[in-house]
Amino acid sequence: MMPIALLPEPAIITADDYLAQEVLAETRNEYRNGVVVPMTGGTPEHNEIASVLNALLRIALKGQGYSIFVADQRLWIPEPNLYTYPDVMVAKRPIERKPDRTDTVMNPILIAEVLSKSTAAYDRTEKFAAYRTIASLQNYLLIDQYQPHVELYARTGDQQWLFSEYGQLSNRVLLDAVSVELPLADLYEAIEFGGEA
């Protein structure tokens, strides 16, 4: 019988050590209650979709009291002790920042993640479970980069979320957190489907 090689346990570090390292890091890393997890780079389609969503939201919300962040803005979720970087995040002003930090927000009302093969399961399960603990969060949007397909979770009450699914370019998604209607044809306008990542 062949011996089974065990993978080494990931090193556990404090949140303060993570934040000190992250300020100097050339790549982004997620912090999951003591474990640092490197975040992989996205495909051109992934980045295009996030960029278009940012543009659509920015136009629709111009002059209103919202801040829109794309990819590089760190979010802290206290209960699971998670630091992460959502693909797109909208927060009401004034921004609620982590105490003693100027670079980490805490009060998103809308989070969007562009799904990749390597992150889709995590974005739907553990990450969404963490996001649900954010009292301010009203909408969670999951966007498929490989086909026209969007999933929306809208908070309807304490521990209650309404799931809606959209799979046609003619569909329009109502983001009630910000009162914006998002046409899938616009969101996917620059994407040529059929490629694999």
Short mmCIF file of C-alpha atoms in Angstrom, two decimals:
data_model
loop_
_atom_site.label_atom_id
_atom_site.label_comp_id
_atom_site.label_asym_id
_atom_site.label_seq_id
_atom_site.Cartn_x
_atom_site.Cartn_y
_atom_site.Cartn_z
CA MET A 1 0.00 0.00 0.00
CA MET A 2 1.34 3.40 -0.98
CA PRO A 3 1.63 5.95 1.80
CA ILE A 4 -0.71 8.89 1.48
CA ALA A 5 1.01 12.25 1.37
CA LEU A 6 -0.68 14.74 3.63
CA LEU A 7 -0.86 18.36 2.63
CA PRO A 8 0.62 20.72 5.18
CA GLU A 9 -1.87 22.62 7.30
CA PRO A 10 -2.16 26.25 6.24
CA ALA A 11 -0.37 28.69 8.50
CA ILE A 12 -2.65 30.59 10.86
CA ILE A 13 -1.90 34.30 11.24
CA THR A 14 -3.60 37.15 13.03
CA ALA A 15 -5.79 39.66 11.21
CA ASP A 16 -3.34 42.42 12.14
CA ASP A 17 -0.45 40.50 10.53
CA TYR A 18 -2.58 39.87 7.44
CA LEU A 19 -3.47 43.56 7.12
CA ALA A 20 0.17 44.60 7.52
CA GLN A 21 1.21 42.14 4.79
CA GLU A 22 -1.71 43.03 2.52
CA VAL A 23 -0.76 46.72 2.40
CA LEU A 24 2.60 45.72 0.90
CA ALA A 25 1.39 42.80 -1.25
CA GLU A 26 1.51 42.99 -5.04
CA THR A 27 -1.47 40.63 -5.32
CA ARG A 28 -4.71 40.51 -3.37
CA ASN A 29 -5.34 37.88 -0.73
CA GLU A 30 -8.47 36.90 1.15
CA TYR A 31 -8.32 36.33 4.90
CA ARG A 32 -10.55 33.55 6.19
CA ASN A 33 -10.44 33.52 9.99
CA GLY A 34 -6.69 33.08 10.25
CA VAL A 35 -5.89 31.61 6.85
CA VAL A 36 -4.61 33.72 3.94
CA VAL A 37 -5.90 32.58 0.55
CA PRO A 38 -4.42 34.09 -2.66
CA MET A 39 -7.02 35.46 -5.07
CA THR A 40 -6.47 34.36 -8.63
CA GLY A 41 -6.49 36.73 -11.58
CA GLY A 42 -9.59 36.95 -13.72
CA THR A 43 -10.16 36.31 -17.41
CA PRO A 44 -10.71 39.20 -19.83
CA GLU A 45 -14.43 38.31 -19.80
CA HIS A 46 -14.52 38.43 -16.01
CA ASN A 47 -12.92 41.87 -15.98
CA GLU A 48 -15.09 43.14 -18.83
CA ILE A 49 -18.30 42.16 -17.05
CA ALA A 50 -17.20 43.75 -13.76
CA SER A 51 -16.16 46.90 -15.61
CA VAL A 52 -19.46 47.15 -17.51
CA LEU A 53 -21.46 46.58 -14.32
CA ASN A 54 -19.48 49.35 -12.63
CA ALA A 55 -20.19 51.69 -15.57
CA LEU A 56 -23.92 50.88 -15.64
CA LEU A 57 -24.23 51.45 -11.89
CA ARG A 58 -22.15 54.62 -11.99
CA ILE A 59 -24.38 56.14 -14.68
CA ALA A 60 -27.62 55.06 -12.96
CA LEU A 61 -26.51 56.26 -9.51
CA LYS A 62 -24.83 59.50 -10.52
CA GLY A 63 -25.52 62.27 -8.02
CA GLN A 64 -26.98 59.89 -5.44
CA GLY A 65 -25.44 59.05 -2.10
CA TYR A 66 -23.63 55.85 -3.08
CA SER A 67 -20.03 54.77 -3.48
CA ILE A 68 -19.22 52.06 -6.03
CA PHE A 69 -16.11 49.91 -5.68
CA VAL A 70 -14.53 47.46 -8.12
CA ALA A 71 -12.22 44.57 -7.14
CA ASP A 72 -9.56 46.38 -5.11
CA GLN A 73 -11.68 47.59 -2.20
CA ARG A 74 -11.34 45.39 0.87
CA LEU A 75 -14.48 44.40 2.79
CA TRP A 76 -14.41 43.16 6.39
CA ILE A 77 -17.12 40.88 7.73
CA PRO A 78 -16.69 40.64 11.52
CA GLU A 79 -18.65 37.49 12.43
CA PRO A 80 -16.73 34.97 10.29
CA ASN A 81 -13.65 37.27 10.46
CA LEU A 82 -13.41 37.46 6.67
CA TYR A 83 -11.54 40.06 4.66
CA THR A 84 -12.33 39.87 0.96
CA TYR A 85 -12.48 41.89 -2.25
CA PRO A 86 -15.88 41.64 -3.99
CA ASP A 87 -15.85 42.13 -7.77
CA VAL A 88 -18.32 45.03 -7.47
CA MET A 89 -19.70 46.54 -4.29
CA VAL A 90 -22.07 49.46 -3.63
CA ALA A 91 -22.32 51.17 -0.24
CA LYS A 92 -24.37 54.09 1.01
CA ARG A 93 -22.47 57.16 2.07
CA PRO A 94 -21.07 57.79 4.55
CA ILE A 95 -18.90 54.71 4.19
CA GLU A 96 -18.64 52.66 7.36
CA ARG A 97 -14.99 51.73 7.82
CA LYS A 98 -13.44 49.11 10.05
CA PRO A 99 -12.40 50.80 13.29
CA ASP A 100 -8.81 52.04 13.10
CA ARG A 101 -8.62 51.39 9.31
CA THR A 102 -9.09 53.81 6.42
CA ASP A 103 -8.88 51.14 3.71
CA THR A 104 -11.53 48.60 4.72
CA VAL A 105 -15.31 49.07 4.39
CA MET A 106 -18.13 47.31 6.23
CA ASN A 107 -21.51 48.53 4.93
CA PRO A 108 -22.28 47.31 1.38
CA ILE A 109 -25.89 47.20 0.28
CA LEU A 110 -25.11 45.43 -3.01
CA ILE A 111 -22.37 42.91 -3.78
CA ALA A 112 -21.77 41.34 -7.19
CA GLU A 113 -19.43 38.47 -7.99
CA VAL A 114 -18.52 37.35 -11.50
CA LEU A 115 -18.36 33.57 -11.36
CA SER A 116 -15.37 31.56 -12.53
CA LYS A 117 -14.97 27.80 -12.58
CA SER A 118 -12.58 27.97 -9.62
CA THR A 119 -14.73 30.26 -7.42
CA ALA A 120 -18.38 29.55 -8.32
CA ALA A 121 -19.01 26.97 -5.59
CA TYR A 122 -17.35 29.13 -2.91
CA ASP A 123 -19.20 32.28 -4.06
CA ARG A 124 -22.54 30.44 -3.78
CA THR A 125 -21.91 28.73 -0.43
CA GLU A 126 -19.38 29.83 2.22
CA LYS A 127 -18.88 33.31 0.81
CA PHE A 128 -22.62 33.95 0.51
CA ALA A 129 -23.09 32.63 4.06
CA ALA A 130 -20.57 35.23 5.24
CA TYR A 131 -22.19 37.97 3.14
CA ARG A 132 -25.59 37.18 4.67
CA THR A 133 -24.26 38.24 8.08
CA ILE A 134 -23.81 41.84 6.82
CA ALA A 135 -26.85 43.71 8.16
CA SER A 136 -26.73 46.38 5.44
CA LEU A 137 -26.59 43.93 2.50
CA GLN A 138 -29.80 43.89 0.42
CA ASN A 139 -28.76 42.33 -2.93
CA TYR A 140 -26.24 39.65 -3.88
CA LEU A 141 -25.70 39.28 -7.62
CA LEU A 142 -23.91 36.31 -9.20
CA ILE A 143 -22.95 36.75 -12.86
CA ASP A 144 -21.88 33.85 -15.09
CA GLN A 145 -19.06 34.81 -17.45
CA TYR A 146 -19.47 31.79 -19.75
CA GLN A 147 -23.13 32.20 -20.72
CA PRO A 148 -25.90 34.76 -20.21
CA HIS A 149 -26.96 33.77 -16.73
CA VAL A 150 -27.47 35.89 -13.61
CA GLU A 151 -28.67 34.92 -10.15
CA LEU A 152 -30.02 37.53 -7.75
CA TYR A 153 -30.60 37.11 -4.04
CA ALA A 154 -32.71 39.89 -2.52
CA ARG A 155 -33.17 40.19 1.24
CA THR A 156 -36.86 40.12 2.12
CA GLY A 157 -36.58 39.86 5.90
CA ASP A 158 -34.45 38.65 8.75
CA GLN A 159 -32.74 35.49 7.45
CA GLN A 160 -34.99 35.51 4.37
CA TRP A 161 -33.74 35.88 0.79
CA LEU A 162 -35.67 35.75 -2.47
CA PHE A 163 -33.84 33.98 -5.32
CA SER A 164 -34.41 35.06 -8.94
CA GLU A 165 -32.69 33.64 -12.01
CA TYR A 166 -32.23 35.21 -15.44
CA GLY A 167 -30.93 33.42 -18.54
CA GLN A 168 -31.94 35.48 -21.57
CA LEU A 169 -30.24 38.57 -22.96
CA SER A 170 -33.70 40.14 -23.15
CA ASN A 171 -34.07 39.87 -19.33
CA ARG A 172 -33.79 42.86 -17.01
CA VAL A 173 -32.69 42.41 -13.40
CA LEU A 174 -34.16 44.76 -10.79
CA LEU A 175 -31.56 45.63 -8.16
CA ASP A 176 -33.97 46.91 -5.54
CA ALA A 177 -31.15 47.88 -3.15
CA VAL A 178 -30.32 50.78 -5.47
CA SER A 179 -33.53 50.96 -7.58
CA VAL A 180 -31.66 50.13 -10.79
CA GLU A 181 -32.90 47.92 -13.61
CA LEU A 182 -30.00 46.08 -15.22
CA PRO A 183 -30.47 44.86 -18.83
CA LEU A 184 -28.56 41.64 -19.44
CA ALA A 185 -27.98 42.70 -23.05
CA ASP A 186 -26.03 45.70 -21.75
CA LEU A 187 -24.17 43.71 -19.10
CA TYR A 188 -22.99 41.13 -21.67
CA GLU A 189 -22.68 43.52 -24.62
CA ALA A 190 -18.92 43.01 -25.11
CA ILE A 191 -18.81 39.26 -24.38
CA GLU A 192 -18.41 36.62 -27.06
CA PHE A 193 -19.68 33.37 -25.61
CA GLY A 194 -18.19 29.97 -26.36
CA GLY A 195 -14.70 30.35 -24.88
CA GLU A 196 -13.47 28.33 -21.90
CA ALA A 197 -11.19 29.45 -19.07
#
